[in-house]
Structures are given as C-alpha cells and as structure tokens.
C-alpha cells in the first residue's frame, strides 16, 4: 500500500508539473494541493523527494498567482528539502523562486542573495543552465530595485550562458526580461520612440517577437510559458504606442488581456493590459479612459500579496503612478 500511495502521489505531481508548463495553472494547483494534503499521511511523510518537489511546485504556482508571501515560504522550505537530499538542481530552482518572491515583497538584498546562490550552484551541477537561471533572477531582482544597468549586465550574461547549451530557446525568458527592463527604464525617464536609447529596446523586442512567432519561446526556469508571452504582448503594445500606432497597440493589448484570463485573478500580470490601455488613451488625449485604466492598473497590481497595499507596490508601476 505504501508503494501504491507513493506512486500515485508521484504521478499526480508529474501531471501537475505538466499542467503548469502547459499553462493550465488551475489544474496544476488542484493537483498540487491534493498531494500537499496527502503528504500529511504517515505513509507518505517519509518520501522526502516527493515533498521537495511538491513544495517547489506549490511555490511556483503561488508565484504565478502573485501570492508572494506564501510562495516565499514554500520556496524556502523546498530549498532546504532539496539541500537535505543533495539535489543541487532542485535547490537552484527553489532559490530562483525565492529570489523572485523576495523582490516582489521588497526584500531586494535577499532577492540578490538567493539569485547569486542559484548561479553559484553551477560549480556543483556543471550545467550552464543553472548559471543562466541564477543570472536571470539576478537581473529581475536588479530591475525591480531600479538598477537597470545592473539588470542589463545580468540578463545579457544569462543569455550568453544559455547560448552554450543545447536548449537555446530558453534564452527567450531572459531576453523578454531584458526588453521589459529597457521599457521600464524608458518609461521612467519619459523617453520617446525617437530617443537614441530606445533603439536597443525596439531591436531586442523584434528579436523576441520573431522567436515567439517561430515557437521558440522557451524559459530557463520552470514557469508557465504564458508569462513570457503575456509580457511580450504588453511590450509590443507599448512599442506601438511609442510609435504613434495606437490602433496596433489596442490589438496587442486585447491579445494580452485574453491570455491573462488563463491566470488567477490575483496575478499581477493582469495589470499589464490596463497599463497598455492607459498609455494608448493618453496618446489619444482620452483622459476618461486614461483615469479608468490607471485605477484598474493599481487595483490589479495590488490584488496579490505584494510589498504593500493601497498603492502601486510593484516597482515597474511607479512611473505610471507618478504621471
């Protein structure tokens, strides 16, 4: 009976992981929660590897849902569980999630520490992907803190590391993060499409767009592919607005909104279409839509457990809040 129960639980976690990678976070969440409950049983509580895998998946799913406080706890527990097993790859994955959630909760020092710890595990795993994973999250931690130059260096290094692997499509994730970082920097400085600093943004965006069209939108971390595509659609909409093509911006914004509907209502990614709407409306001089979109963005950005409540707590949204 012990073997049967353990086998069934392991199969359920594999199904949950598959559903998560396929973008069906609702199904993945239901399966993972069931296994978490089952792990309370004495006959399954001794399966340390199953527990570590389940904790990691729970952390990843809560991160997607913007339940950052709980995800941070789960990722820390997963890291310790994998470390006890001597599973460096598992530790690296858990540290990546821990870094991301720490950034979202405003603990930038811990975010950088976890990301660097992830990258340093390359000396144990000997896999370039491990270094790329840590550098990707180090870049994310940097731009959430407002260090756009540091983010650029880290994300470029992550892409370089992936270039030495067989799965080069995984470079899409740090590339999209790089374009997002560049856009946030442009937005904060209120630069126009004609500004020389915008050329790199448009160039990298076009590379990312072509990768997505070719079906090469992979990720270095074990995250839903929807996340990178949602951010890409957001960036395409904002680029169109910068160039004065607000009709195209509306098309990308709607595509972005539709894809976010696959996510939980608490996900901060649901704020992105409203940012698009805000900027397109402002470009047209439509103040009413602009105000409505601004209110919706602030509400969506704070619908999960992020750093603070009652204000736009996500670092990238500060330029909008100040407009």
mmCIF file of C-alpha atoms in Angstrom:
data_model
loop_
_atom_site.group_PDB
_atom_site.id
_atom_site.type_symbol
_atom_site.label_atom_id
_atom_site.label_comp_id
_atom_site.label_asym_id
_atom_site.label_seq_id
_atom_site.Cartn_x
_atom_site.Cartn_y
_atom_site.Cartn_z
ATOM 1 C CA UNK A 1 0.000 0.000 0.000
ATOM 2 C CA UNK A 2 2.876 2.341 0.749
ATOM 3 C CA UNK A 3 4.371 1.898 -2.700
ATOM 4 C CA UNK A 4 0.956 2.310 -4.335
ATOM 5 C CA UNK A 5 0.211 5.538 -2.477
ATOM 6 C CA UNK A 6 3.669 6.952 -3.188
ATOM 7 C CA UNK A 7 3.457 6.029 -6.856
ATOM 8 C CA UNK A 8 0.028 7.618 -7.183
ATOM 9 C CA UNK A 9 1.202 10.822 -5.487
ATOM 10 C CA UNK A 10 4.326 10.984 -7.672
ATOM 11 C CA UNK A 11 2.195 10.533 -10.772
ATOM 12 C CA UNK A 12 -0.111 13.313 -9.606
ATOM 13 C CA UNK A 13 2.801 15.704 -9.136
ATOM 14 C CA UNK A 14 4.132 14.900 -12.600
ATOM 15 C CA UNK A 15 0.698 15.654 -14.032
ATOM 16 C CA UNK A 16 0.624 18.917 -12.063
ATOM 17 C CA UNK A 17 4.056 19.894 -13.395
ATOM 18 C CA UNK A 18 2.954 19.103 -16.939
ATOM 19 C CA UNK A 19 -0.225 21.177 -16.493
ATOM 20 C CA UNK A 20 1.811 24.077 -15.119
ATOM 21 C CA UNK A 21 4.208 24.036 -18.059
ATOM 22 C CA UNK A 22 1.213 23.838 -20.390
ATOM 23 C CA UNK A 23 -0.344 26.952 -18.859
ATOM 24 C CA UNK A 24 -3.196 25.201 -17.028
ATOM 25 C CA UNK A 25 -2.342 26.611 -13.611
ATOM 26 C CA UNK A 26 -5.811 25.906 -12.209
ATOM 27 C CA UNK A 27 -5.457 22.158 -12.775
ATOM 28 C CA UNK A 28 -1.865 22.187 -11.561
ATOM 29 C CA UNK A 29 -2.940 23.994 -8.400
ATOM 30 C CA UNK A 30 -5.689 21.470 -7.608
ATOM 31 C CA UNK A 31 -3.344 18.512 -8.101
ATOM 32 C CA UNK A 32 -0.525 20.043 -6.052
ATOM 33 C CA UNK A 33 -2.836 20.931 -3.155
ATOM 34 C CA UNK A 34 -4.114 17.354 -3.061
ATOM 35 C CA UNK A 35 -0.572 15.999 -2.818
ATOM 36 C CA UNK A 36 0.267 18.529 -0.093
ATOM 37 C CA UNK A 37 -2.674 17.180 1.890
ATOM 38 C CA UNK A 38 -1.654 13.585 1.181
ATOM 39 C CA UNK A 39 1.854 14.277 2.459
ATOM 40 C CA UNK A 40 0.360 14.669 5.932
ATOM 41 C CA UNK A 41 -0.253 10.916 5.926
ATOM 42 C CA UNK A 42 2.380 8.919 7.835
ATOM 43 C CA UNK A 43 2.987 6.537 4.918
ATOM 44 C CA UNK A 44 3.855 9.417 2.549
ATOM 45 C CA UNK A 45 5.511 11.810 5.004
ATOM 46 C CA UNK A 46 8.767 9.829 4.704
ATOM 47 C CA UNK A 47 9.042 10.479 0.940
ATOM 48 C CA UNK A 48 11.464 13.413 1.123
ATOM 49 C CA UNK A 49 11.881 13.821 -2.632
ATOM 50 C CA UNK A 50 8.139 13.918 -3.259
ATOM 51 C CA UNK A 51 7.791 16.511 -0.512
ATOM 52 C CA UNK A 52 10.555 18.677 -2.006
ATOM 53 C CA UNK A 53 9.043 18.516 -5.497
ATOM 54 C CA UNK A 54 5.589 19.358 -4.185
ATOM 55 C CA UNK A 55 6.837 22.316 -2.149
ATOM 56 C CA UNK A 56 8.674 23.678 -5.200
ATOM 57 C CA UNK A 57 5.634 23.353 -7.442
ATOM 58 C CA UNK A 58 3.435 24.977 -4.790
ATOM 59 C CA UNK A 59 5.897 27.885 -4.640
ATOM 60 C CA UNK A 60 5.920 28.234 -8.426
ATOM 61 C CA UNK A 61 2.123 28.198 -8.639
ATOM 62 C CA UNK A 62 1.705 30.719 -5.823
ATOM 63 C CA UNK A 63 4.244 32.958 -7.549
ATOM 64 C CA UNK A 64 2.209 32.829 -10.771
ATOM 65 C CA UNK A 65 -0.861 33.770 -8.711
ATOM 66 C CA UNK A 66 1.067 36.630 -7.010
ATOM 67 C CA UNK A 67 0.634 35.004 -3.605
ATOM 68 C CA UNK A 68 4.185 36.026 -2.906
ATOM 69 C CA UNK A 69 4.349 35.669 0.882
ATOM 70 C CA UNK A 70 3.215 32.060 0.779
ATOM 71 C CA UNK A 71 5.376 31.338 -2.266
ATOM 72 C CA UNK A 72 8.407 32.693 -0.435
ATOM 73 C CA UNK A 73 7.790 30.326 2.480
ATOM 74 C CA UNK A 74 7.237 27.332 0.188
ATOM 75 C CA UNK A 75 10.369 28.100 -1.852
ATOM 76 C CA UNK A 76 12.489 28.358 1.282
ATOM 77 C CA UNK A 77 11.130 25.030 2.533
ATOM 78 C CA UNK A 78 11.743 23.468 -0.882
ATOM 79 C CA UNK A 79 15.330 24.753 -0.952
ATOM 80 C CA UNK A 80 16.064 23.182 2.425
ATOM 81 C CA UNK A 81 14.363 19.934 1.433
ATOM 82 C CA UNK A 82 16.383 19.633 -1.780
ATOM 83 C CA UNK A 83 19.578 20.564 0.051
ATOM 84 C CA UNK A 84 18.996 17.721 2.537
ATOM 85 C CA UNK A 85 18.664 15.376 -0.442
ATOM 86 C CA UNK A 86 21.846 16.663 -2.066
ATOM 87 C CA UNK A 87 19.824 17.766 -5.117
ATOM 88 C CA UNK A 88 21.639 20.889 -6.324
ATOM 89 C CA UNK A 89 19.363 21.329 -9.329
ATOM 90 C CA UNK A 90 16.309 21.372 -7.061
ATOM 91 C CA UNK A 91 17.989 23.856 -4.728
ATOM 92 C CA UNK A 92 18.734 26.128 -7.698
ATOM 93 C CA UNK A 93 15.117 26.077 -8.868
ATOM 94 C CA UNK A 94 13.861 26.849 -5.367
ATOM 95 C CA UNK A 95 16.369 29.687 -4.894
ATOM 96 C CA UNK A 96 15.221 31.219 -8.180
ATOM 97 C CA UNK A 97 11.627 31.322 -6.960
ATOM 98 C CA UNK A 98 12.775 32.601 -3.569
ATOM 99 C CA UNK A 99 14.679 35.412 -5.277
ATOM 100 C CA UNK A 100 11.686 36.451 -7.363
ATOM 101 C CA UNK A 101 9.246 36.441 -4.442
ATOM 102 C CA UNK A 102 11.702 38.358 -2.265
ATOM 103 C CA UNK A 103 11.909 41.058 -4.952
ATOM 104 C CA UNK A 104 8.128 41.290 -5.109
ATOM 105 C CA UNK A 105 7.978 41.646 -1.326
ATOM 106 C CA UNK A 106 10.587 44.421 -1.379
ATOM 107 C CA UNK A 107 13.471 42.479 0.172
ATOM 108 C CA UNK A 108 15.975 43.282 -2.566
ATOM 109 C CA UNK A 109 19.036 42.194 -0.607
ATOM 110 C CA UNK A 110 17.605 38.729 -0.025
ATOM 111 C CA UNK A 111 16.491 38.577 -3.663
ATOM 112 C CA UNK A 112 20.017 39.231 -4.913
ATOM 113 C CA UNK A 113 21.490 36.811 -2.387
ATOM 114 C CA UNK A 114 19.165 33.987 -3.455
ATOM 115 C CA UNK A 115 19.759 34.660 -7.151
ATOM 116 C CA UNK A 116 23.528 34.686 -6.688
ATOM 117 C CA UNK A 117 23.312 31.488 -4.645
ATOM 118 C CA UNK A 118 21.409 29.901 -7.522
ATOM 119 C CA UNK A 119 24.022 30.981 -10.073
ATOM 120 C CA UNK A 120 26.872 29.776 -7.846
ATOM 121 C CA UNK A 121 25.441 26.245 -7.841
ATOM 122 C CA UNK A 122 26.770 25.986 -11.395
ATOM 123 C CA UNK A 123 30.021 24.859 -9.765
ATOM 124 C CA UNK A 124 28.119 21.814 -8.430
ATOM 125 C CA UNK A 125 25.724 20.989 -11.268
ATOM 126 C CA UNK A 126 28.211 21.886 -14.042
ATOM 127 C CA UNK A 127 25.209 22.899 -16.133
ATOM 128 C CA UNK A 128 25.281 26.320 -17.870
ATOM 129 C CA UNK A 129 21.509 26.409 -17.367
ATOM 130 C CA UNK A 130 22.000 26.675 -13.579
ATOM 131 C CA UNK A 131 24.192 29.756 -14.008
ATOM 132 C CA UNK A 132 21.723 31.201 -16.525
ATOM 133 C CA UNK A 133 18.835 30.617 -14.133
ATOM 134 C CA UNK A 134 20.555 32.498 -11.316
ATOM 135 C CA UNK A 135 21.668 35.342 -13.582
ATOM 136 C CA UNK A 136 18.156 35.681 -14.974
ATOM 137 C CA UNK A 137 16.742 36.159 -11.488
ATOM 138 C CA UNK A 138 19.620 38.437 -10.531
ATOM 139 C CA UNK A 139 18.612 40.605 -13.486
ATOM 140 C CA UNK A 140 14.983 40.558 -12.376
ATOM 141 C CA UNK A 141 15.999 41.478 -8.823
ATOM 142 C CA UNK A 142 18.065 44.356 -10.192
ATOM 143 C CA UNK A 143 15.352 45.963 -12.294
ATOM 144 C CA UNK A 144 12.732 45.592 -9.572
ATOM 145 C CA UNK A 145 15.149 47.586 -7.421
ATOM 146 C CA UNK A 146 15.577 50.162 -10.186
ATOM 147 C CA UNK A 147 19.127 49.160 -11.117
ATOM 148 C CA UNK A 148 18.544 48.978 -14.875
ATOM 149 C CA UNK A 149 22.225 48.874 -15.802
ATOM 150 C CA UNK A 150 22.896 46.014 -13.390
ATOM 151 C CA UNK A 151 19.872 44.194 -14.778
ATOM 152 C CA UNK A 152 21.199 44.609 -18.322
ATOM 153 C CA UNK A 153 24.557 43.074 -17.425
ATOM 154 C CA UNK A 154 22.992 40.121 -15.564
ATOM 155 C CA UNK A 155 20.403 39.343 -18.251
ATOM 156 C CA UNK A 156 22.971 39.595 -21.052
ATOM 157 C CA UNK A 157 25.171 37.163 -19.128
ATOM 158 C CA UNK A 158 22.199 34.807 -18.681
ATOM 159 C CA UNK A 159 21.621 34.745 -22.431
ATOM 160 C CA UNK A 160 25.320 34.119 -23.035
ATOM 161 C CA UNK A 161 25.234 31.148 -20.652
ATOM 162 C CA UNK A 162 22.227 29.658 -22.428
ATOM 163 C CA UNK A 163 23.968 30.043 -25.775
ATOM 164 C CA UNK A 164 26.347 27.295 -24.596
ATOM 165 C CA UNK A 165 23.534 24.782 -24.083
ATOM 166 C CA UNK A 166 21.513 22.649 -26.448
ATOM 167 C CA UNK A 167 18.287 24.380 -25.415
ATOM 168 C CA UNK A 168 18.983 27.827 -26.787
ATOM 169 C CA UNK A 169 15.245 28.612 -26.939
ATOM 170 C CA UNK A 170 15.448 29.060 -23.149
ATOM 171 C CA UNK A 171 17.118 32.381 -23.889
ATOM 172 C CA UNK A 172 13.668 33.800 -24.650
ATOM 173 C CA UNK A 173 12.947 34.304 -20.942
ATOM 174 C CA UNK A 174 15.966 36.492 -20.080
ATOM 175 C CA UNK A 175 15.540 38.262 -23.439
ATOM 176 C CA UNK A 176 11.945 39.238 -22.635
ATOM 177 C CA UNK A 177 13.060 40.277 -19.157
ATOM 178 C CA UNK A 178 15.748 42.403 -20.795
ATOM 179 C CA UNK A 179 13.215 44.127 -23.073
ATOM 180 C CA UNK A 180 10.920 44.671 -20.090
ATOM 181 C CA UNK A 181 13.829 46.191 -18.171
ATOM 182 C CA UNK A 182 14.600 48.508 -21.094
ATOM 183 C CA UNK A 183 10.984 49.593 -21.402
ATOM 184 C CA UNK A 184 10.667 50.359 -17.698
ATOM 185 C CA UNK A 185 13.834 52.468 -17.899
ATOM 186 C CA UNK A 186 12.452 54.347 -20.936
ATOM 187 C CA UNK A 187 9.110 54.845 -19.220
ATOM 188 C CA UNK A 188 10.702 56.130 -16.012
ATOM 189 C CA UNK A 189 12.719 58.680 -17.988
ATOM 190 C CA UNK A 190 9.763 59.553 -20.257
ATOM 191 C CA UNK A 191 11.811 58.906 -23.389
ATOM 192 C CA UNK A 192 10.210 58.995 -26.853
ATOM 193 C CA UNK A 193 10.487 56.488 -29.694
ATOM 194 C CA UNK A 194 12.981 58.809 -31.409
ATOM 195 C CA UNK A 195 15.336 58.845 -28.452
ATOM 196 C CA UNK A 196 18.619 57.064 -29.257
ATOM 197 C CA UNK A 197 18.261 54.919 -26.112
ATOM 198 C CA UNK A 198 15.008 53.482 -27.499
ATOM 199 C CA UNK A 199 16.734 51.801 -30.457
ATOM 200 C CA UNK A 200 18.044 48.920 -28.342
ATOM 201 C CA UNK A 201 14.556 48.373 -26.905
ATOM 202 C CA UNK A 202 12.973 48.112 -30.352
ATOM 203 C CA UNK A 203 15.774 45.882 -31.642
ATOM 204 C CA UNK A 204 15.563 43.398 -28.770
ATOM 205 C CA UNK A 205 11.771 43.430 -28.918
ATOM 206 C CA UNK A 206 11.826 42.432 -32.581
ATOM 207 C CA UNK A 207 14.167 39.528 -31.818
ATOM 208 C CA UNK A 208 11.836 38.332 -29.050
ATOM 209 C CA UNK A 209 8.784 38.709 -31.295
ATOM 210 C CA UNK A 210 10.376 36.600 -34.029
ATOM 211 C CA UNK A 211 11.338 33.895 -31.541
ATOM 212 C CA UNK A 212 7.753 33.731 -30.305
ATOM 213 C CA UNK A 213 6.377 33.519 -33.852
ATOM 214 C CA UNK A 214 8.793 30.661 -34.554
ATOM 215 C CA UNK A 215 7.590 28.810 -31.456
ATOM 216 C CA UNK A 216 10.919 29.291 -29.691
ATOM 217 C CA UNK A 217 9.539 30.997 -26.590
ATOM 218 C CA UNK A 218 11.245 28.792 -24.014
ATOM 219 C CA UNK A 219 12.195 29.600 -20.445
ATOM 220 C CA UNK A 220 15.242 28.847 -18.359
ATOM 221 C CA UNK A 221 13.069 28.430 -15.256
ATOM 222 C CA UNK A 222 10.192 26.011 -14.797
ATOM 223 C CA UNK A 223 7.471 28.585 -15.346
ATOM 224 C CA UNK A 224 4.307 28.709 -17.411
ATOM 225 C CA UNK A 225 5.070 29.792 -20.999
ATOM 226 C CA UNK A 226 2.128 32.184 -20.737
ATOM 227 C CA UNK A 227 4.160 34.534 -18.548
ATOM 228 C CA UNK A 228 6.789 35.375 -21.158
ATOM 229 C CA UNK A 229 4.176 35.675 -23.904
ATOM 230 C CA UNK A 230 1.977 37.977 -21.809
ATOM 231 C CA UNK A 231 4.931 40.266 -21.142
ATOM 232 C CA UNK A 232 5.880 40.171 -24.832
ATOM 233 C CA UNK A 233 2.358 41.190 -25.907
ATOM 234 C CA UNK A 234 2.447 44.015 -23.364
ATOM 235 C CA UNK A 235 5.772 45.223 -24.749
ATOM 236 C CA UNK A 236 4.509 45.052 -28.341
ATOM 237 C CA UNK A 237 1.527 47.196 -27.356
ATOM 238 C CA UNK A 238 3.726 49.755 -25.617
ATOM 239 C CA UNK A 239 6.123 49.878 -28.576
ATOM 240 C CA UNK A 240 3.191 50.537 -30.905
ATOM 241 C CA UNK A 241 2.025 53.396 -28.679
ATOM 242 C CA UNK A 242 5.523 54.881 -28.588
ATOM 243 C CA UNK A 243 5.482 54.907 -32.391
ATOM 244 C CA UNK A 244 2.042 56.516 -32.527
ATOM 245 C CA UNK A 245 0.285 53.360 -33.747
ATOM 246 C CA UNK A 246 -2.412 53.241 -31.098
ATOM 247 C CA UNK A 247 -4.681 51.013 -33.204
ATOM 248 C CA UNK A 248 -1.970 48.342 -33.253
ATOM 249 C CA UNK A 249 -1.475 48.920 -29.534
ATOM 250 C CA UNK A 250 -5.155 48.143 -28.934
ATOM 251 C CA UNK A 251 -4.824 44.843 -30.811
ATOM 252 C CA UNK A 252 -1.800 43.747 -28.790
ATOM 253 C CA UNK A 253 -3.423 44.943 -25.577
ATOM 254 C CA UNK A 254 -6.521 42.839 -26.211
ATOM 255 C CA UNK A 255 -4.388 39.794 -27.011
ATOM 256 C CA UNK A 256 -2.507 40.394 -23.781
ATOM 257 C CA UNK A 257 -5.772 40.659 -21.813
ATOM 258 C CA UNK A 258 -7.128 37.433 -23.260
ATOM 259 C CA UNK A 259 -4.020 35.496 -22.344
ATOM 260 C CA UNK A 260 -4.052 36.847 -18.778
ATOM 261 C CA UNK A 261 -7.535 35.380 -18.340
ATOM 262 C CA UNK A 262 -5.864 31.981 -18.022
ATOM 263 C CA UNK A 263 -4.241 33.211 -14.794
ATOM 264 C CA UNK A 264 -5.689 33.617 -11.321
ATOM 265 C CA UNK A 265 -7.461 36.917 -10.629
ATOM 266 C CA UNK A 266 -4.747 37.732 -8.082
ATOM 267 C CA UNK A 267 -1.896 37.642 -10.631
ATOM 268 C CA UNK A 268 -0.091 40.965 -11.078
ATOM 269 C CA UNK A 269 0.222 40.179 -14.779
ATOM 270 C CA UNK A 270 -3.451 41.100 -15.123
ATOM 271 C CA UNK A 271 -2.361 44.702 -14.574
ATOM 272 C CA UNK A 272 -0.376 44.836 -17.812
ATOM 273 C CA UNK A 273 -3.279 45.245 -20.296
ATOM 274 C CA UNK A 274 -4.507 48.204 -18.229
ATOM 275 C CA UNK A 275 -1.097 49.835 -18.460
ATOM 276 C CA UNK A 276 -1.343 49.439 -22.250
ATOM 277 C CA UNK A 277 -4.806 50.976 -22.263
ATOM 278 C CA UNK A 278 -3.632 53.868 -20.109
ATOM 279 C CA UNK A 279 -0.746 54.809 -22.368
ATOM 280 C CA UNK A 280 -2.700 54.416 -25.605
ATOM 281 C CA UNK A 281 -5.531 56.531 -24.189
ATOM 282 C CA UNK A 282 -3.109 59.207 -23.037
ATOM 283 C CA UNK A 283 -1.543 59.281 -26.503
ATOM 284 C CA UNK A 284 -5.018 59.904 -27.959
ATOM 285 C CA UNK A 285 -5.874 62.523 -25.349
ATOM 286 C CA UNK A 286 -8.665 60.351 -23.904
ATOM 287 C CA UNK A 287 -8.492 61.407 -20.259
ATOM 288 C CA UNK A 288 -11.524 59.435 -19.101
ATOM 289 C CA UNK A 289 -10.138 56.103 -20.324
ATOM 290 C CA UNK A 290 -6.733 57.098 -19.020
ATOM 291 C CA UNK A 291 -8.065 57.620 -15.481
ATOM 292 C CA UNK A 292 -10.111 54.433 -15.567
ATOM 293 C CA UNK A 293 -7.164 52.368 -16.771
ATOM 294 C CA UNK A 294 -4.872 53.903 -14.156
ATOM 295 C CA UNK A 295 -7.274 52.929 -11.372
ATOM 296 C CA UNK A 296 -7.618 49.409 -12.740
ATOM 297 C CA UNK A 297 -3.842 49.015 -13.006
ATOM 298 C CA UNK A 298 -3.327 50.000 -9.381
ATOM 299 C CA UNK A 299 -6.069 47.630 -8.262
ATOM 300 C CA UNK A 300 -4.728 44.687 -10.274
ATOM 301 C CA UNK A 301 -1.113 45.329 -9.283
ATOM 302 C CA UNK A 302 -2.102 45.039 -5.623
ATOM 303 C CA UNK A 303 -4.558 42.150 -5.882
ATOM 304 C CA UNK A 304 -1.999 39.566 -4.746
ATOM 305 C CA UNK A 305 0.303 39.637 -1.716
ATOM 306 C CA UNK A 306 2.922 42.116 -2.878
ATOM 307 C CA UNK A 307 5.070 44.513 -0.903
ATOM 308 C CA UNK A 308 2.424 46.984 0.260
ATOM 309 C CA UNK A 309 -1.272 47.638 -0.041
ATOM 310 C CA UNK A 310 -3.114 50.808 -1.000
ATOM 311 C CA UNK A 311 -0.554 51.916 -3.546
ATOM 312 C CA UNK A 312 1.148 50.594 -6.655
ATOM 313 C CA UNK A 313 3.666 48.353 -4.934
ATOM 314 C CA UNK A 314 5.258 46.764 -7.991
ATOM 315 C CA UNK A 315 8.441 48.638 -8.815
ATOM 316 C CA UNK A 316 7.794 48.826 -12.550
ATOM 317 C CA UNK A 317 4.432 50.559 -11.981
ATOM 318 C CA UNK A 318 5.903 53.569 -10.160
ATOM 319 C CA UNK A 319 6.377 55.643 -13.351
ATOM 320 C CA UNK A 320 2.687 55.269 -14.103
ATOM 321 C CA UNK A 321 1.622 56.150 -10.571
ATOM 322 C CA UNK A 322 3.629 59.340 -10.784
ATOM 323 C CA UNK A 323 2.088 60.521 -14.060
#
